[in-house]
Every structure is written in structure tokens, then in C-alpha cells.
């Protein structure tokens, strides 16, 4: 029941990362030039994607809101995304099925160490998500040559997986 959607988004990085992961097999590009832009296939071409754009107080993207969400709001968002009811008035009814994988192409601006709120959320999801198999949670490492715990305490947590770029 997947419907291809090649429409561009105003939020470039995270959605493009998701597109690389879930691009449909033999995805047509519309190019008439042989060998150029002939379409791609993602790492998991039959997966379903939920593109969730987080509110941000930073000026990185057009339309950014004034205040950074609290860690409790982030924790509730992760719990909701995985298909659980966070008991928060900010989210619609829980979704089913929830996400099996949560990929975050952003760096937490909260300082290390990781708060108890986020530890509890990540522990709950990696234990109880996917029917007890655990949700996989990925975070951007920041692509800088610094101690990960100083760049993104979410990515540095033992129950999340940090992802970074490297040089050629």
C-alpha cells in the first residue's frame, strides 16, 4: 500500500537520509538522459516511513518555532513514534504499528550526561518496542572530531546507535 512521493521537503537533511534508506526499488527519476538520475533503490525498499519533523528553536530551517522542546516532550515523542501512548496532550492517539527503527538526523543540544528522563525513554523503547524485541534508535554523531558525549549525549548512550560521516 506504499505510495511513492518524490516531492521535495523544506527540511532537507533528515528526510533525505530517510529517502536513501527507504527509496522504492526501481524508483523512476523522470530523467530522459540514459545513465543519469535513473532512480535508486533504498537499503530497505519495502519499509514504511514516517517523516516526523521535530520542532526546533534553532534557526537552521525556515519556519522554526521559538522554543526548543523540553526533554519530557522529546521522550513523549519517541514513545509515541514507537506506538505507545505517552499520556501527553500534545500527541494524537497512539499509532499501530509503531516504528521499529527511529533515525534521528539531529544533534541534541542538551549537555552530557544523559538525563534520567531520556534514559528511561530509551530503556523502555529498546526493551519493550517491536513486541519486546526493542526499537532500534539511531542518532547523528555530529560529524566532528570531538568526544561523542560532548557532541550528542543521545548518540553516546549505550542503548542508541551513533552514526557519523568520515573523510574519503
Tab-separated table of N, CA and C in Angstrom:
chain	number	residue	atom	x	y	z
A	1	UNK	N	0.815	-1.199	0.000
A	1	UNK	CA	0.000	0.000	0.000
A	1	UNK	C	0.856	1.260	0.000
A	2	UNK	N	2.135	1.129	-0.344
A	2	UNK	CA	3.006	2.304	-0.352
A	2	UNK	C	2.712	3.177	-1.559
A	3	UNK	N	2.792	4.462	-1.370
A	3	UNK	CA	2.586	5.420	-2.445
A	3	UNK	C	3.865	6.222	-2.591
A	4	UNK	N	4.515	6.181	-3.763
A	4	UNK	CA	5.739	6.957	-3.946
A	4	UNK	C	5.458	8.442	-3.807
A	5	UNK	N	6.371	9.128	-3.169
A	5	UNK	CA	6.256	10.568	-3.038
A	5	UNK	C	7.643	11.157	-3.185
A	6	UNK	N	7.924	11.710	-4.332
A	6	UNK	CA	9.228	12.303	-4.590
A	6	UNK	C	9.208	13.812	-4.407
A	7	UNK	N	8.176	14.333	-3.760
A	7	UNK	CA	8.097	15.773	-3.544
A	7	UNK	C	9.210	16.223	-2.606
A	8	UNK	N	9.786	17.357	-2.909
A	8	UNK	CA	10.832	17.913	-2.066
A	8	UNK	C	10.223	18.452	-0.781
A	9	UNK	N	11.006	18.435	0.273
A	9	UNK	CA	10.575	18.997	1.548
A	9	UNK	C	11.450	20.190	1.880
A	10	UNK	N	10.942	21.081	2.703
A	10	UNK	CA	11.742	22.237	3.103
A	10	UNK	C	12.761	21.864	4.172
A	11	UNK	N	12.642	20.699	4.769
A	11	UNK	CA	13.588	20.222	5.777
A	11	UNK	C	14.500	19.214	5.088
A	12	UNK	N	15.691	19.625	4.695
A	12	UNK	CA	16.472	18.805	3.782
A	12	UNK	C	17.138	17.559	4.354
A	13	UNK	N	17.885	17.637	5.421
A	13	UNK	CA	18.807	16.560	5.781
A	13	UNK	C	18.128	15.264	6.222
A	14	UNK	N	17.307	15.318	7.242
A	14	UNK	CA	16.721	14.095	7.791
A	14	UNK	C	15.842	13.366	6.798
A	15	UNK	N	15.046	14.093	6.053
A	15	UNK	CA	14.165	13.463	5.070
A	15	UNK	C	14.966	12.835	3.944
A	16	UNK	N	16.056	13.453	3.584
A	16	UNK	CA	16.902	12.859	2.542
A	16	UNK	C	17.562	11.579	3.045
A	17	UNK	N	17.969	11.570	4.315
A	17	UNK	CA	18.528	10.338	4.886
A	17	UNK	C	17.488	9.231	4.880
A	18	UNK	N	16.258	9.564	5.227
A	18	UNK	CA	15.183	8.576	5.214
A	18	UNK	C	14.911	8.097	3.799
A	19	UNK	N	14.990	9.000	2.832
A	19	UNK	CA	14.776	8.628	1.438
A	19	UNK	C	15.820	7.648	0.932
A	20	UNK	N	17.057	7.820	1.366
A	20	UNK	CA	18.114	6.881	0.980
A	20	UNK	C	17.818	5.509	1.577
A	21	UNK	N	17.310	5.484	2.798
A	21	UNK	CA	17.009	4.206	3.444
A	21	UNK	C	15.821	3.516	2.796
A	22	UNK	N	14.767	4.259	2.497
A	22	UNK	CA	13.523	3.627	2.073
A	22	UNK	C	13.113	3.854	0.637
A	23	UNK	N	14.025	4.317	-0.214
A	23	UNK	CA	13.659	4.565	-1.607
A	23	UNK	C	13.138	3.286	-2.259
A	24	UNK	N	12.055	3.420	-2.987
A	24	UNK	CA	11.437	2.267	-3.647
A	24	UNK	C	12.374	1.648	-4.678
A	25	UNK	N	12.271	0.357	-4.847
A	25	UNK	CA	13.045	-0.322	-5.882
A	25	UNK	C	12.621	0.203	-7.252
A	26	UNK	N	13.583	0.398	-8.142
A	26	UNK	CA	13.324	0.896	-9.494
A	26	UNK	C	12.541	2.208	-9.471
A	27	UNK	N	12.891	3.056	-8.538
A	27	UNK	CA	12.244	4.347	-8.371
A	27	UNK	C	12.596	5.229	-9.579
A	28	UNK	N	11.627	5.571	-10.405
A	28	UNK	CA	11.942	6.369	-11.590
A	28	UNK	C	12.284	7.800	-11.233
A	29	UNK	N	13.224	8.373	-11.968
A	29	UNK	CA	13.632	9.739	-11.690
A	29	UNK	C	12.952	10.738	-12.603
A	30	UNK	N	12.472	10.286	-13.723
A	30	UNK	CA	11.893	11.207	-14.689
A	30	UNK	C	12.919	11.748	-15.674
A	31	UNK	N	14.194	11.393	-15.494
A	31	UNK	CA	15.226	11.877	-16.398
A	31	UNK	C	15.140	11.141	-17.731
A	32	UNK	N	15.354	11.845	-18.827
A	32	UNK	CA	15.359	11.225	-20.147
A	32	UNK	C	16.775	10.954	-20.625
A	33	UNK	N	17.778	11.300	-19.818
A	33	UNK	CA	19.178	11.104	-20.192
A	33	UNK	C	19.636	9.743	-19.678
A	34	UNK	N	19.990	8.811	-20.594
A	34	UNK	CA	20.443	7.484	-20.150
A	34	UNK	C	21.673	7.593	-19.251
A	35	UNK	N	21.655	6.856	-18.146
A	35	UNK	CA	22.797	6.835	-17.239
A	35	UNK	C	22.782	7.933	-16.194
A	36	UNK	N	21.846	8.858	-16.293
A	36	UNK	CA	21.784	9.942	-15.315
A	36	UNK	C	20.456	9.916	-14.580
A	37	UNK	N	20.548	9.961	-13.280
A	37	UNK	CA	19.346	10.032	-12.453
A	37	UNK	C	18.318	8.971	-12.845
A	38	UNK	N	18.777	7.742	-12.989
A	38	UNK	CA	17.865	6.690	-13.418
A	38	UNK	C	17.066	6.093	-12.273
A	39	UNK	N	17.165	6.679	-11.121
A	39	UNK	CA	16.443	6.133	-9.987
A	39	UNK	C	17.370	5.329	-9.100
A	40	UNK	N	16.932	5.048	-7.914
A	40	UNK	CA	17.750	4.343	-6.938
A	40	UNK	C	16.909	3.282	-6.253
A	41	UNK	N	17.543	2.510	-5.423
A	41	UNK	CA	16.826	1.592	-4.549
A	41	UNK	C	17.401	1.792	-3.150
A	42	UNK	N	16.541	1.867	-2.165
A	42	UNK	CA	16.986	2.092	-0.803
A	42	UNK	C	17.492	0.819	-0.138
A	43	UNK	N	18.049	0.988	1.038
A	43	UNK	CA	18.541	-0.154	1.805
A	43	UNK	C	17.394	-1.046	2.261
A	44	UNK	N	16.208	-0.480	2.429
A	44	UNK	CA	15.023	-1.226	2.844
A	44	UNK	C	13.844	-0.747	2.000
A	45	UNK	N	13.831	-1.130	0.716
A	45	UNK	CA	12.868	-0.526	-0.206
A	45	UNK	C	11.396	-0.813	0.073
A	46	UNK	N	11.076	-1.784	0.869
A	46	UNK	CA	9.668	-2.065	1.148
A	46	UNK	C	9.235	-1.609	2.531
A	47	UNK	N	10.073	-0.799	3.180
A	47	UNK	CA	9.698	-0.319	4.509
A	47	UNK	C	8.708	0.837	4.392
A	48	UNK	N	8.032	1.110	5.474
A	48	UNK	CA	7.163	2.282	5.540
A	48	UNK	C	7.907	3.351	6.321
A	49	UNK	N	7.799	4.586	5.884
A	49	UNK	CA	8.482	5.689	6.549
A	49	UNK	C	7.467	6.657	7.139
A	50	UNK	N	7.782	7.146	8.319
A	50	UNK	CA	7.027	8.241	8.917
A	50	UNK	C	8.008	9.395	9.025
A	51	UNK	N	7.781	10.440	8.298
A	51	UNK	CA	8.643	11.608	8.370
A	51	UNK	C	8.144	12.542	9.446
A	52	UNK	N	8.825	12.575	10.558
A	52	UNK	CA	8.415	13.431	11.665
A	52	UNK	C	9.416	14.572	11.775
A	53	UNK	N	8.955	15.765	11.605
A	53	UNK	CA	9.826	16.925	11.683
A	53	UNK	C	9.694	17.503	13.079
A	54	UNK	N	10.783	17.501	13.808
A	54	UNK	CA	10.748	17.951	15.197
A	54	UNK	C	10.696	19.467	15.263
A	55	UNK	N	9.998	19.989	16.259
A	55	UNK	CA	10.032	21.439	16.458
A	55	UNK	C	11.437	21.851	16.866
A	56	UNK	N	11.858	22.997	16.477
A	56	UNK	CA	13.202	23.443	16.814
A	56	UNK	C	13.216	24.924	17.111
A	57	UNK	N	14.054	25.317	18.032
A	57	UNK	CA	14.229	26.726	18.339
A	57	UNK	C	15.413	27.303	17.599
A	58	UNK	N	16.154	26.445	16.931
A	58	UNK	CA	17.321	26.917	16.192
A	58	UNK	C	16.866	27.526	14.876
A	59	UNK	N	17.692	28.315	14.291
A	59	UNK	CA	17.355	28.971	13.024
A	59	UNK	C	17.833	28.157	11.829
A	60	UNK	N	17.982	26.835	11.982
A	60	UNK	CA	18.515	26.028	10.888
A	60	UNK	C	17.542	25.897	9.722
A	61	UNK	N	16.263	25.949	9.970
A	61	UNK	CA	15.286	25.720	8.922
A	61	UNK	C	14.221	26.812	8.919
A	62	UNK	N	13.663	27.086	7.752
A	62	UNK	CA	12.572	28.066	7.697
A	62	UNK	C	11.393	27.591	8.542
A	63	UNK	N	10.721	28.505	9.190
A	63	UNK	CA	9.543	28.161	9.969
A	63	UNK	C	9.847	27.610	11.348
A	64	UNK	N	11.088	27.744	11.828
A	64	UNK	CA	11.444	27.234	13.147
A	64	UNK	C	10.625	27.942	14.218
A	65	UNK	N	10.241	27.195	15.237
A	65	UNK	CA	9.472	27.782	16.329
A	65	UNK	C	10.410	28.418	17.347
A	66	UNK	N	9.853	29.190	18.244
A	66	UNK	CA	10.667	29.983	19.152
A	66	UNK	C	11.335	29.170	20.257
A	67	UNK	N	10.708	28.142	20.763
A	67	UNK	CA	11.242	27.451	21.932
A	67	UNK	C	11.628	26.012	21.614
A	68	UNK	N	12.766	25.600	22.116
A	68	UNK	CA	13.218	24.215	21.999
A	68	UNK	C	12.321	23.342	22.876
A	69	UNK	N	11.871	22.195	22.383
A	69	UNK	CA	11.059	21.300	23.224
A	69	UNK	C	11.846	20.858	24.459
A	70	UNK	N	11.125	20.534	25.509
A	70	UNK	CA	11.764	20.020	26.718
A	70	UNK	C	12.145	18.558	26.501
A	71	UNK	N	12.977	18.038	27.381
A	71	UNK	CA	13.331	16.624	27.263
A	71	UNK	C	12.121	15.725	27.504
A	72	UNK	N	11.198	16.130	28.338
A	72	UNK	CA	9.987	15.342	28.525
A	72	UNK	C	9.185	15.291	27.226
A	73	UNK	N	9.105	16.397	26.501
A	73	UNK	CA	8.402	16.399	25.215
A	73	UNK	C	9.122	15.503	24.204
A	74	UNK	N	10.455	15.533	24.194
A	74	UNK	CA	11.195	14.625	23.315
A	74	UNK	C	10.923	13.169	23.699
A	75	UNK	N	10.971	12.867	24.992
A	75	UNK	CA	10.720	11.493	25.448
A	75	UNK	C	9.325	11.039	25.023
A	76	UNK	N	8.326	11.903	25.203
A	76	UNK	CA	6.962	11.566	24.783
A	76	UNK	C	6.895	11.330	23.278
A	77	UNK	N	7.621	12.122	22.511
A	77	UNK	CA	7.620	11.962	21.054
A	77	UNK	C	8.202	10.606	20.653
A	78	UNK	N	9.296	10.200	21.287
A	78	UNK	CA	9.882	8.895	20.982
A	78	UNK	C	8.918	7.770	21.344
A	79	UNK	N	8.303	7.868	22.511
A	79	UNK	CA	7.360	6.839	22.967
A	79	UNK	C	6.186	6.748	21.998
A	80	UNK	N	5.634	7.894	21.571
A	80	UNK	CA	4.509	7.913	20.625
A	80	UNK	C	4.923	7.315	19.276
A	81	UNK	N	6.100	7.682	18.790
A	81	UNK	CA	6.570	7.195	17.489
A	81	UNK	C	6.688	5.674	17.474
A	82	UNK	N	7.031	5.092	18.603
A	82	UNK	CA	7.178	3.636	18.693
A	82	UNK	C	5.842	2.922	18.902
A	83	UNK	N	4.740	3.687	18.928
A	83	UNK	CA	3.426	3.060	19.009
A	83	UNK	C	2.843	2.944	20.401
A	84	UNK	N	3.431	3.631	21.361
A	84	UNK	CA	2.921	3.614	22.727
A	84	UNK	C	2.214	4.937	23.023
A	85	UNK	N	1.335	4.921	24.006
A	85	UNK	CA	0.638	6.137	24.418
A	85	UNK	C	1.468	6.840	25.483
A	86	UNK	N	1.999	8.029	25.180
A	86	UNK	CA	2.799	8.724	26.189
A	86	UNK	C	1.967	9.423	27.250
A	87	UNK	N	0.640	9.415	27.074
A	87	UNK	CA	-0.216	10.090	28.038
A	87	UNK	C	-0.036	11.597	28.008
A	88	UNK	N	0.286	12.122	26.852
A	88	UNK	CA	0.546	13.550	26.688
A	88	UNK	C	-0.534	14.184	25.833
A	89	UNK	N	-0.969	15.391	26.173
A	89	UNK	CA	-1.994	16.055	25.360
A	89	UNK	C	-1.462	16.571	24.018
A	90	UNK	N	-0.148	16.498	23.806
A	90	UNK	CA	0.454	17.026	22.583
A	90	UNK	C	0.420	16.053	21.412
A	91	UNK	N	-0.002	14.802	21.635
A	91	UNK	CA	0.063	13.795	20.589
A	91	UNK	C	-1.316	13.210	20.311
A	92	UNK	N	-1.568	12.858	19.049
A	92	UNK	CA	-2.825	12.183	18.722
A	92	UNK	C	-2.824	10.773	19.315
A	93	UNK	N	-3.917	10.038	19.135
A	93	UNK	CA	-3.944	8.665	19.662
A	93	UNK	C	-2.736	7.860	19.155
A	94	UNK	N	-2.338	6.882	19.957
A	94	UNK	CA	-1.166	6.092	19.589
A	94	UNK	C	-1.364	5.435	18.233
A	95	UNK	N	-0.256	5.217	17.548
A	95	UNK	CA	-0.286	4.635	16.211
A	95	UNK	C	0.024	3.151	16.295
A	96	UNK	N	-0.483	2.415	15.325
A	96	UNK	CA	-0.219	0.984	15.283
A	96	UNK	C	-0.091	0.555	13.828
A	97	UNK	N	0.995	-0.063	13.443
A	97	UNK	CA	2.137	-0.352	14.304
A	97	UNK	C	3.005	0.886	14.473
A	98	UNK	N	3.743	0.902	15.544
A	98	UNK	CA	4.708	1.970	15.765
A	98	UNK	C	5.979	1.693	14.987
A	99	UNK	N	6.897	2.610	15.091
A	99	UNK	CA	8.165	2.483	14.372
A	99	UNK	C	9.024	1.369	14.968
A	100	UNK	N	9.674	0.618	14.090
A	100	UNK	CA	10.650	-0.389	14.504
A	100	UNK	C	12.033	0.230	14.641
A	101	UNK	N	12.275	1.264	13.844
A	101	UNK	CA	13.553	1.970	13.820
A	101	UNK	C	13.254	3.456	13.914
A	102	UNK	N	13.971	4.152	14.767
A	102	UNK	CA	13.842	5.604	14.874
A	102	UNK	C	15.204	6.201	14.558
A	103	UNK	N	15.272	6.916	13.447
A	103	UNK	CA	16.521	7.528	13.000
A	103	UNK	C	16.435	9.033	13.197
A	104	UNK	N	17.426	9.579	13.887
A	104	UNK	CA	17.438	10.996	14.230
A	104	UNK	C	18.642	11.666	13.593
A	105	UNK	N	18.403	12.484	12.590
A	105	UNK	CA	19.488	13.173	11.897
A	105	UNK	C	19.682	14.558	12.495
A	106	UNK	N	19.734	14.612	13.793
A	106	UNK	CA	19.943	15.872	14.504
A	106	UNK	C	20.751	15.599	15.760
A	107	UNK	N	21.365	16.635	16.259
A	107	UNK	CA	22.233	16.529	17.420
A	107	UNK	C	21.536	17.177	18.608
A	108	UNK	N	21.474	16.473	19.716
A	108	UNK	CA	20.872	17.022	20.926
A	108	UNK	C	21.680	18.214	21.408
A	109	UNK	N	20.999	19.260	21.820
A	109	UNK	CA	21.731	20.383	22.395
A	109	UNK	C	21.775	20.297	23.909
A	110	UNK	N	21.261	19.196	24.462
A	110	UNK	CA	21.330	19.008	25.902
A	110	UNK	C	22.697	18.457	26.272
A	111	UNK	N	23.266	18.990	27.333
A	111	UNK	CA	24.612	18.616	27.742
A	111	UNK	C	24.631	17.229	28.370
A	112	UNK	N	25.813	16.606	28.312
A	112	UNK	CA	26.010	15.321	28.959
A	112	UNK	C	26.046	15.545	30.463
A	113	UNK	N	25.723	14.597	31.273
A	113	UNK	CA	25.282	13.263	30.913
A	113	UNK	C	23.802	13.243	30.517
A	114	UNK	N	23.403	12.155	29.927
A	114	UNK	CA	22.020	11.984	29.511
A	114	UNK	C	21.111	12.037	30.737
A	115	UNK	N	19.997	12.735	30.604
A	115	UNK	CA	19.075	12.876	31.738
A	115	UNK	C	18.382	11.550	32.047
A	116	UNK	N	17.876	11.448	33.256
A	116	UNK	CA	17.112	10.262	33.653
A	116	UNK	C	15.854	10.099	32.820
A	117	UNK	N	15.256	11.220	32.409
A	117	UNK	CA	14.055	11.171	31.565
A	117	UNK	C	14.353	10.475	30.242
A	118	UNK	N	15.435	10.875	29.590
A	118	UNK	CA	15.767	10.275	28.295
A	118	UNK	C	16.269	8.839	28.470
A	119	UNK	N	17.025	8.574	29.513
A	119	UNK	CA	17.449	7.190	29.772
A	119	UNK	C	16.240	6.294	29.924
A	120	UNK	N	15.254	6.729	30.697
A	120	UNK	CA	14.053	5.920	30.915
A	120	UNK	C	13.312	5.692	29.598
A	121	UNK	N	13.207	6.732	28.772
A	121	UNK	CA	12.515	6.585	27.487
A	121	UNK	C	13.254	5.609	26.581
A	122	UNK	N	14.570	5.777	26.451
A	122	UNK	CA	15.354	4.890	25.582
A	122	UNK	C	15.360	3.460	26.112
A	123	UNK	N	15.479	3.303	27.422
A	123	UNK	CA	15.451	1.959	28.015
A	123	UNK	C	14.106	1.284	27.756
A	124	UNK	N	13.019	2.033	27.932
A	124	UNK	CA	11.681	1.482	27.699
A	124	UNK	C	11.528	1.037	26.247
A	125	UNK	N	11.930	1.883	25.310
A	125	UNK	CA	11.743	1.571	23.889
A	125	UNK	C	12.635	0.430	23.423
A	126	UNK	N	13.893	0.411	23.867
A	126	UNK	CA	14.805	-0.643	23.412
A	126	UNK	C	14.513	-1.982	24.085
A	127	UNK	N	13.684	-1.978	25.105
A	127	UNK	CA	13.266	-3.212	25.770
A	127	UNK	C	11.884	-3.665	25.313
A	128	UNK	N	10.929	-2.746	25.223
A	128	UNK	CA	9.526	-3.105	25.003
A	128	UNK	C	9.024	-2.896	23.584
A	129	UNK	N	9.714	-2.088	22.796
A	129	UNK	CA	9.264	-1.829	21.434
A	129	UNK	C	9.308	-3.077	20.564
A	130	UNK	N	8.646	-3.031	19.428
A	130	UNK	CA	8.582	-4.147	18.476
A	130	UNK	C	8.155	-5.436	19.165
A	131	UNK	N	7.148	-5.361	20.014
A	131	UNK	CA	6.648	-6.569	20.669
A	131	UNK	C	7.662	-7.229	21.575
A	132	UNK	N	8.505	-6.443	22.233
A	132	UNK	CA	9.502	-6.977	23.153
A	132	UNK	C	10.861	-7.208	22.536
A	133	UNK	N	11.013	-6.965	21.234
A	133	UNK	CA	12.323	-7.112	20.584
A	133	UNK	C	13.170	-5.854	20.736
A	134	UNK	N	12.518	-4.727	20.999
A	134	UNK	CA	13.224	-3.458	21.159
A	134	UNK	C	13.284	-2.652	19.874
A	135	UNK	N	13.033	-1.376	19.993
A	135	UNK	CA	13.165	-0.436	18.882
A	135	UNK	C	14.636	-0.084	18.726
A	136	UNK	N	15.107	0.004	17.498
A	136	UNK	CA	16.468	0.454	17.223
A	136	UNK	C	16.438	1.976	17.125
A	137	UNK	N	17.323	2.647	17.854
A	137	UNK	CA	17.341	4.106	17.877
A	137	UNK	C	18.711	4.590	17.412
A	138	UNK	N	18.721	5.342	16.319
A	138	UNK	CA	19.950	5.886	15.734
A	138	UNK	C	19.988	7.396	15.933
A	139	UNK	N	21.193	7.927	16.153
A	139	UNK	CA	21.386	9.373	16.273
A	139	UNK	C	22.606	9.812	15.486
A	140	UNK	N	22.530	11.022	14.970
A	140	UNK	CA	23.686	11.638	14.329
A	140	UNK	C	24.752	11.885	15.389
A	141	UNK	N	25.991	11.586	15.026
A	141	UNK	CA	27.101	11.793	15.957
A	141	UNK	C	27.667	13.202	15.866
A	142	UNK	N	27.270	13.951	14.868
A	142	UNK	CA	27.716	15.325	14.764
A	142	UNK	C	28.804	15.567	13.729
A	143	UNK	N	29.413	14.519	13.215
A	143	UNK	CA	30.424	14.638	12.166
A	143	UNK	C	31.561	15.591	12.526
A	144	UNK	N	31.943	15.581	13.776
A	144	UNK	CA	33.061	16.408	14.220
A	144	UNK	C	34.039	15.533	14.994
A	145	UNK	N	35.257	15.972	15.089
A	145	UNK	CA	36.301	15.199	15.749
A	145	UNK	C	36.343	15.564	17.240
A	146	UNK	N	35.255	15.255	17.951
A	146	UNK	CA	35.158	15.542	19.378
A	146	UNK	C	34.606	14.317	20.101
A	147	UNK	N	34.793	14.287	21.413
A	147	UNK	CA	34.229	13.225	22.235
A	147	UNK	C	32.713	13.210	22.037
A	148	UNK	N	32.167	12.068	21.649
A	148	UNK	CA	30.748	11.953	21.339
A	148	UNK	C	29.866	12.405	22.501
A	149	UNK	N	30.282	12.131	23.726
A	149	UNK	CA	29.462	12.532	24.875
A	149	UNK	C	29.369	14.049	24.989
A	150	UNK	N	30.308	14.767	24.398
A	150	UNK	CA	30.263	16.229	24.420
A	150	UNK	C	29.501	16.801	23.232
A	151	UNK	N	29.309	15.994	22.189
A	151	UNK	CA	28.638	16.461	20.968
A	151	UNK	C	27.159	16.112	20.999
A	152	UNK	N	26.831	14.873	21.347
A	152	UNK	CA	25.449	14.431	21.351
A	152	UNK	C	25.281	13.332	22.390
A	153	UNK	N	24.814	13.707	23.578
A	153	UNK	CA	24.676	12.718	24.650
A	153	UNK	C	23.640	11.659	24.294
A	154	UNK	N	22.684	11.972	23.405
A	154	UNK	CA	21.714	10.966	22.962
A	154	UNK	C	22.431	9.872	22.162
A	155	UNK	N	23.323	10.275	21.270
A	155	UNK	CA	24.062	9.313	20.449
A	155	UNK	C	25.076	8.528	21.277
A	156	UNK	N	25.548	9.118	22.363
A	156	UNK	CA	26.564	8.466	23.198
A	156	UNK	C	25.974	7.424	24.137
A	157	UNK	N	24.656	7.404	24.291
A	157	UNK	CA	24.038	6.468	25.232
A	157	UNK	C	24.215	5.031	24.744
A	158	UNK	N	24.443	4.122	25.670
A	158	UNK	CA	24.747	2.726	25.335
A	158	UNK	C	23.629	2.022	24.581
A	159	UNK	N	22.387	2.470	24.706
A	159	UNK	CA	21.269	1.785	24.048
A	159	UNK	C	20.829	2.461	22.754
A	160	UNK	N	21.595	3.433	22.293
A	160	UNK	CA	21.359	4.029	20.979
A	160	UNK	C	22.559	3.739	20.091
A	161	UNK	N	22.401	3.983	18.800
A	161	UNK	CA	23.487	3.723	17.847
A	161	UNK	C	23.874	5.053	17.204
A	162	UNK	N	25.149	5.408	17.322
A	162	UNK	CA	25.646	6.657	16.741
A	162	UNK	C	26.070	6.440	15.296
A	163	UNK	N	25.744	7.409	14.444
A	163	UNK	CA	26.093	7.342	13.021
A	163	UNK	C	26.814	8.622	12.645
A	164	UNK	N	27.920	8.492	11.912
A	164	UNK	CA	28.697	9.669	11.510
A	164	UNK	C	29.253	9.481	10.122
A	165	UNK	N	29.709	10.566	9.562
A	165	UNK	CA	30.374	10.532	8.261
A	165	UNK	C	31.876	10.407	8.509
A	166	UNK	N	32.599	10.133	7.447
A	166	UNK	CA	34.057	10.094	7.525
A	166	UNK	C	34.596	10.773	6.269
A	167	UNK	N	35.897	10.923	6.229
A	167	UNK	CA	36.502	11.513	5.032
A	167	UNK	C	36.543	10.484	3.914
A	168	UNK	N	36.953	10.911	2.716
A	168	UNK	CA	37.009	9.959	1.614
A	168	UNK	C	38.102	8.970	1.900
